PDB file of C-alpha atoms in Angstrom:
ATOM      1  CA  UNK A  98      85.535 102.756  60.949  1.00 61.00           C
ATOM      2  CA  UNK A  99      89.334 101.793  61.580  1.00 71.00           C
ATOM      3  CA  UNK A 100      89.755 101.936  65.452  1.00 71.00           C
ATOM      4  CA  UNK A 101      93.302 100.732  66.638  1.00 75.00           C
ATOM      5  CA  UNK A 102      94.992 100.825  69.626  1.00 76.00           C
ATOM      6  CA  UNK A 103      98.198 100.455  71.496  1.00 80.00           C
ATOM      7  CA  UNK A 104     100.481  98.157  69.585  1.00 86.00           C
ATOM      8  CA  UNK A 105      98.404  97.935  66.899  1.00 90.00           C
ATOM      9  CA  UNK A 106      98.812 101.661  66.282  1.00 88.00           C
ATOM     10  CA  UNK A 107     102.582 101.202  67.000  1.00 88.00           C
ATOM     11  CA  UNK A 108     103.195  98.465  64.232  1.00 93.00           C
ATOM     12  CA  UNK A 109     101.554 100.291  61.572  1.00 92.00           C
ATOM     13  CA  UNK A 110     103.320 103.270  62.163  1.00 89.00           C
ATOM     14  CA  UNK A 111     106.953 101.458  62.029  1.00 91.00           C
ATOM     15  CA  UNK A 112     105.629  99.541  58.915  1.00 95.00           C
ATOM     16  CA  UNK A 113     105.043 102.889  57.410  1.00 92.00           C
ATOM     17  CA  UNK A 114     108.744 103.629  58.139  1.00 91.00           C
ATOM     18  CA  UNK A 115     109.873 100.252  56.478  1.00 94.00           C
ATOM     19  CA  UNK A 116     108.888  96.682  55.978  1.00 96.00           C
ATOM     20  CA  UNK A 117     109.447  94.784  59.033  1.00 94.00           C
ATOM     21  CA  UNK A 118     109.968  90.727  60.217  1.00 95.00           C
ATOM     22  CA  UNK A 119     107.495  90.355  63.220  1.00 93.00           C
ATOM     23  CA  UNK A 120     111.505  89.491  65.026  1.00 91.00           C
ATOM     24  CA  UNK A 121     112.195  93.027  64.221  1.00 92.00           C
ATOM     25  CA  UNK A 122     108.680  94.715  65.398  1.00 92.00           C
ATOM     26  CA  UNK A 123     108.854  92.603  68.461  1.00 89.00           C
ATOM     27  CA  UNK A 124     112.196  94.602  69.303  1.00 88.00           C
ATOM     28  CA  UNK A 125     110.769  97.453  68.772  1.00 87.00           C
ATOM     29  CA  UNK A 126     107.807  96.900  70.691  1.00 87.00           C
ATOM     30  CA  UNK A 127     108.242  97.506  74.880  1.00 81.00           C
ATOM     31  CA  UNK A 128     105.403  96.516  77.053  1.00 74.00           C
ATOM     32  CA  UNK A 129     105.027  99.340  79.094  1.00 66.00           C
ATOM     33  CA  UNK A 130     104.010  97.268  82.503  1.00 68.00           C
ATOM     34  CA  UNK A 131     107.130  94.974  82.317  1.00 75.00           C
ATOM     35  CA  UNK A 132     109.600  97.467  80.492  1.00 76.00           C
ATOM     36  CA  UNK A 133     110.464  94.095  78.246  1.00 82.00           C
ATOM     37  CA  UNK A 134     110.030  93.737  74.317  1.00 85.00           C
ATOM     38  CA  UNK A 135     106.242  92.197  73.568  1.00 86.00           C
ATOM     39  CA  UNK A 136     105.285  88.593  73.514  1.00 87.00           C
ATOM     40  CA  UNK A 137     104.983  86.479  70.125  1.00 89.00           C
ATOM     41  CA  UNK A 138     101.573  85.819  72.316  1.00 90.00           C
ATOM     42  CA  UNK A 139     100.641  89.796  71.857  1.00 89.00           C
ATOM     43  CA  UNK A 140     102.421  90.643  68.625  1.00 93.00           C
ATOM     44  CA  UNK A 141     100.451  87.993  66.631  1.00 94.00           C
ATOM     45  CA  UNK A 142      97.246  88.662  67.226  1.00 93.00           C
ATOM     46  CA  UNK A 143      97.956  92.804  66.418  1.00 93.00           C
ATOM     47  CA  UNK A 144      99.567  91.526  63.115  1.00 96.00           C
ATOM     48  CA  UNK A 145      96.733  89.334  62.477  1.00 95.00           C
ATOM     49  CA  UNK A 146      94.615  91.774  63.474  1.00 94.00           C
ATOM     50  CA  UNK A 147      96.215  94.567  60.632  1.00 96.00           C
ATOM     51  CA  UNK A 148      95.813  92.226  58.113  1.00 96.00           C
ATOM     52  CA  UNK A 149      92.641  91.405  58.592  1.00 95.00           C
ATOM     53  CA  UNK A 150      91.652  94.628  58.233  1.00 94.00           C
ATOM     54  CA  UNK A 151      93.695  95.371  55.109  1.00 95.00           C
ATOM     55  CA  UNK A 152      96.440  98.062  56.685  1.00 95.00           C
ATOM     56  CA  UNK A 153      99.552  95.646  56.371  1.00 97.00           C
ATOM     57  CA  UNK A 154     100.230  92.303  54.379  1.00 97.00           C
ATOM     58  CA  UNK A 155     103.037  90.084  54.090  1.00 97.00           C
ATOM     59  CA  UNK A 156     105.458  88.493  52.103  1.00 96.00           C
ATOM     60  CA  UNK A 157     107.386  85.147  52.914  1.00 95.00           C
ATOM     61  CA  UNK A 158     110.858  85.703  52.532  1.00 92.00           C
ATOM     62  CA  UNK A 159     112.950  82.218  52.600  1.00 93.00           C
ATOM     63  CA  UNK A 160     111.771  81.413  55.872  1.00 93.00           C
ATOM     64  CA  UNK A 161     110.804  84.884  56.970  1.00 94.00           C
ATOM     65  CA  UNK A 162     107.508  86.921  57.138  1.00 95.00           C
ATOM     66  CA  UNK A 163     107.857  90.388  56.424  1.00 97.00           C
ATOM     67  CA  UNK A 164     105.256  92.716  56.675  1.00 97.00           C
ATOM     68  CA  UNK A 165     104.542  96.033  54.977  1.00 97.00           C
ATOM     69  CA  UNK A 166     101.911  98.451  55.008  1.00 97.00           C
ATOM     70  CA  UNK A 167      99.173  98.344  52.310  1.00 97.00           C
ATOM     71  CA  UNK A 168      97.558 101.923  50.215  1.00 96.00           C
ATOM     72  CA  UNK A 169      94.760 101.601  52.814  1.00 95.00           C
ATOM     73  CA  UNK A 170      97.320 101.347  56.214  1.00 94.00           C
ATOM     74  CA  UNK A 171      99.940 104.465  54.486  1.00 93.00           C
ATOM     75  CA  UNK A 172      96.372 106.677  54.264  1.00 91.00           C
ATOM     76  CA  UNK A 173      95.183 105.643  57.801  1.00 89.00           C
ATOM     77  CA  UNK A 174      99.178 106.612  59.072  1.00 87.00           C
ATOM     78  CA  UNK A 175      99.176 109.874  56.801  1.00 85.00           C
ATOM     79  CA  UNK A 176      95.189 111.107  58.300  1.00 83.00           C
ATOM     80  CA  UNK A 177      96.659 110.649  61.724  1.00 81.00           C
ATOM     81  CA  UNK A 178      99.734 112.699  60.692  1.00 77.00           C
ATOM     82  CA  UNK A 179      97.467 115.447  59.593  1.00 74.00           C
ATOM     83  CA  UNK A 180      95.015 115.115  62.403  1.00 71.00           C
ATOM     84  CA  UNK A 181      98.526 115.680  64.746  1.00 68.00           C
ATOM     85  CA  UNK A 182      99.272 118.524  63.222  1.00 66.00           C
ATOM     86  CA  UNK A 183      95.853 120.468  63.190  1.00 66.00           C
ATOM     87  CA  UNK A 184      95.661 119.441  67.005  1.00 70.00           C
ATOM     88  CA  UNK A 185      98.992 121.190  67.422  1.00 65.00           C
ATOM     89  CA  UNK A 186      98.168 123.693  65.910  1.00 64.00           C
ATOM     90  CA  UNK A 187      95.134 124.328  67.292  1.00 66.00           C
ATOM     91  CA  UNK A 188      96.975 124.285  70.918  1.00 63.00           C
ATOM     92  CA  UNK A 189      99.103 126.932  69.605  1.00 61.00           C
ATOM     93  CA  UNK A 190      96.304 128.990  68.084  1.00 62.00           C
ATOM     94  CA  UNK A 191      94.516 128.706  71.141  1.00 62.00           C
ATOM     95  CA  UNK A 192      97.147 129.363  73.503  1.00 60.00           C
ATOM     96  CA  UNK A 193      97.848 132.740  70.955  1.00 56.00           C
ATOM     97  CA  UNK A 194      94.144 133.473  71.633  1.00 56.00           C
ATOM     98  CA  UNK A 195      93.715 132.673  75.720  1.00 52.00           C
ATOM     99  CA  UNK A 196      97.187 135.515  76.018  1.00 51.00           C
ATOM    100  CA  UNK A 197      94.846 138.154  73.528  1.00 50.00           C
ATOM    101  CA  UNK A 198      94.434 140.337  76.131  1.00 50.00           C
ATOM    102  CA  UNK A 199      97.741 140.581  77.378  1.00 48.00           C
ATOM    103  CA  UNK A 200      98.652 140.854  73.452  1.00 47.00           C
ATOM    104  CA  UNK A 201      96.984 144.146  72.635  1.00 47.00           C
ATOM    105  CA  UNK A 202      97.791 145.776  75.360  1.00 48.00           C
ATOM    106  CA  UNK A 203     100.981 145.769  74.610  1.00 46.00           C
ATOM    107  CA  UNK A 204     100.379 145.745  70.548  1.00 51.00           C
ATOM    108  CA  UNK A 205      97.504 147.341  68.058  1.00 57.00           C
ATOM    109  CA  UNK A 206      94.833 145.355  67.182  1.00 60.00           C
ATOM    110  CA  UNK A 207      96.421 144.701  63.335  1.00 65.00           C
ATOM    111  CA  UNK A 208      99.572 143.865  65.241  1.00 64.00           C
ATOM    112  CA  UNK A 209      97.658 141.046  67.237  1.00 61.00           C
ATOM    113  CA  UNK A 210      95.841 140.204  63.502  1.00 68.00           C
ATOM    114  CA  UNK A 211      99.267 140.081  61.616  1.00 71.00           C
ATOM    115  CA  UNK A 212     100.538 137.687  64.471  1.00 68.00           C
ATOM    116  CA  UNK A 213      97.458 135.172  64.481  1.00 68.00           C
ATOM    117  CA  UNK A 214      98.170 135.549  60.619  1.00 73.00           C
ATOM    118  CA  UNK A 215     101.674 134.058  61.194  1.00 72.00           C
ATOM    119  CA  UNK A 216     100.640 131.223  62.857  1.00 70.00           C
ATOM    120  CA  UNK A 217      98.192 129.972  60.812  1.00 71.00           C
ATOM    121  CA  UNK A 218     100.213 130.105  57.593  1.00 73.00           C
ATOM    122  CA  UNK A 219     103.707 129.144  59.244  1.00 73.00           C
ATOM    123  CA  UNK A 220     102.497 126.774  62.139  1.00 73.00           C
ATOM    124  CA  UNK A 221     104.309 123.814  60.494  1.00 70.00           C
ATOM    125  CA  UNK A 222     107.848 126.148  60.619  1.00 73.00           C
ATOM    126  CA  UNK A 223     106.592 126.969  64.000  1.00 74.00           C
ATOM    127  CA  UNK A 224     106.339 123.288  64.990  1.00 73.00           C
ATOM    128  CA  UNK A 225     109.512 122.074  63.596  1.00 71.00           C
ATOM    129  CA  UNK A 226     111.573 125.170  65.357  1.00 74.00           C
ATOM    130  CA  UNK A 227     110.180 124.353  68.489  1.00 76.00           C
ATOM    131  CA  UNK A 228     111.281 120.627  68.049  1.00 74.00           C
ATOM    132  CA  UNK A 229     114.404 121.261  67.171  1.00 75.00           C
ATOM    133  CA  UNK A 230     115.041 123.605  70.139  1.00 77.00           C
ATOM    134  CA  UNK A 231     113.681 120.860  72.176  1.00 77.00           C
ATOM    135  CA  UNK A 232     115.905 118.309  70.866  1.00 75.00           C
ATOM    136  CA  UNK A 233     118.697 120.864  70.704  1.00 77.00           C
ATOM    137  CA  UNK A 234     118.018 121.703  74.841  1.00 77.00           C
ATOM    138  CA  UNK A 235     117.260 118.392  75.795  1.00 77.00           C
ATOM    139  CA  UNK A 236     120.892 116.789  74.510  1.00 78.00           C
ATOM    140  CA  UNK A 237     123.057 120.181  76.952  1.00 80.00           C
ATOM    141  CA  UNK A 238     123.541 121.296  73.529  1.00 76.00           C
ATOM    142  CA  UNK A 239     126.663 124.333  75.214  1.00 78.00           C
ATOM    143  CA  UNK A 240     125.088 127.988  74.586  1.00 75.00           C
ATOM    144  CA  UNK A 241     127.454 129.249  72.075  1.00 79.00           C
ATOM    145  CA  UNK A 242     126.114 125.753  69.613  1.00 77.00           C
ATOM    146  CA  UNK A 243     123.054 125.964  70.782  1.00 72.00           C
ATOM    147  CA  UNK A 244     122.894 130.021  69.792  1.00 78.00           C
ATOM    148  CA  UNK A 245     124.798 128.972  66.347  1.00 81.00           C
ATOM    149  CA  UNK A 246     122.203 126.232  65.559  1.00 77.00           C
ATOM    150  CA  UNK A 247     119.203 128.601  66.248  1.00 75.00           C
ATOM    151  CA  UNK A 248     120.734 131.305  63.634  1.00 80.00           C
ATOM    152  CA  UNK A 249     121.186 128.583  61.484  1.00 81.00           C
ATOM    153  CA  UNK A 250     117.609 127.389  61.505  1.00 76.00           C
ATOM    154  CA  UNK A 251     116.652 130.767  61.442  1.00 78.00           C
ATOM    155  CA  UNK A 252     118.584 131.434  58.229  1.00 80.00           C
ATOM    156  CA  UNK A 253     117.224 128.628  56.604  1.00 76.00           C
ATOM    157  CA  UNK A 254     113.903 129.240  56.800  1.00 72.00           C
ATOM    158  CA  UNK A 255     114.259 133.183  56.129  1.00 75.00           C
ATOM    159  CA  UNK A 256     115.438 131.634  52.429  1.00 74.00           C
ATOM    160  CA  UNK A 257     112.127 129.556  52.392  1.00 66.00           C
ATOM    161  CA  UNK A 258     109.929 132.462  53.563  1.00 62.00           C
TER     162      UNK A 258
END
């Protein structure tokens, strides 16, 4: 059983982005306590750590190690990614169930079926709107973009649907 934490999770997920110098990780990494990038101290022993258990490897480069995921590290990353999104869907599902009440009263009973219905075979859609509202709220997007963006969205996925 693979069971990695903290920084360990972090490095293999920016390997799976792209192959890395342990410079380059260290940048990326921020120790949460100090607000600084990680030690050579911590980041070693994670690496060593990965590659002991067969999710990254490395390649010397002139005077460089770069690391890169391995098969076994991309299907650890891509199980977590699924794993995500059945959790988040799941919070949506359930939050669509916990409101059921308050659904059919207002709706019939197919109506509250059809809508479950809709989750469960768009919840990725569903997921990706919400994200990009997020991001599109969270940056002051003005009303009149933000309104434009949303149609936009909308119109995209109406052609995928």
């Amino acid at each position: 059983m693979i069971n990695l934490r903290g920084y360990q999770l972090r490095i293999l997920y920016y390997l799976s982005l792209q192959d890395m110098t342990g410079y380059s990780l260290s940048k990326l990494l921020i120790n949460e306590s100090t607000g600084r990038n990680i030690s050579n101290g911590t980041l070693i022993p994670a690496l060593n750590k990965l590659i002991s258990m067969g999710l990254i490897e490395f390649e010397i480069n002139g005077r460089k190690k770069v690391y890169k995921i391995t098969e076994r590290g991309r299907e650890y990353i891509e199980n977590l990614k699924s794993l995500s999104l059945e959790i988040k869907s799941n919070v949506i599902k359930n939050s669509l169930s916990e409101d059921a009440p308050f659904l059919e009263v207002l709706s019939s009973r197919d109506d509250f079926y059809i809508l479950k219905d809709v989750v469960d075979n768009h919840i990725d859609i569903i997921i990706n709107i919400i994200r990009i509202i997020f991001r599109l709220k969270k940056n002051r997007i003005p009303e009149d973009d933000f309104i434009k963006s949303i149609n936009e969205l909308i119109d995209h996925y109406k052609k995928i649907i």
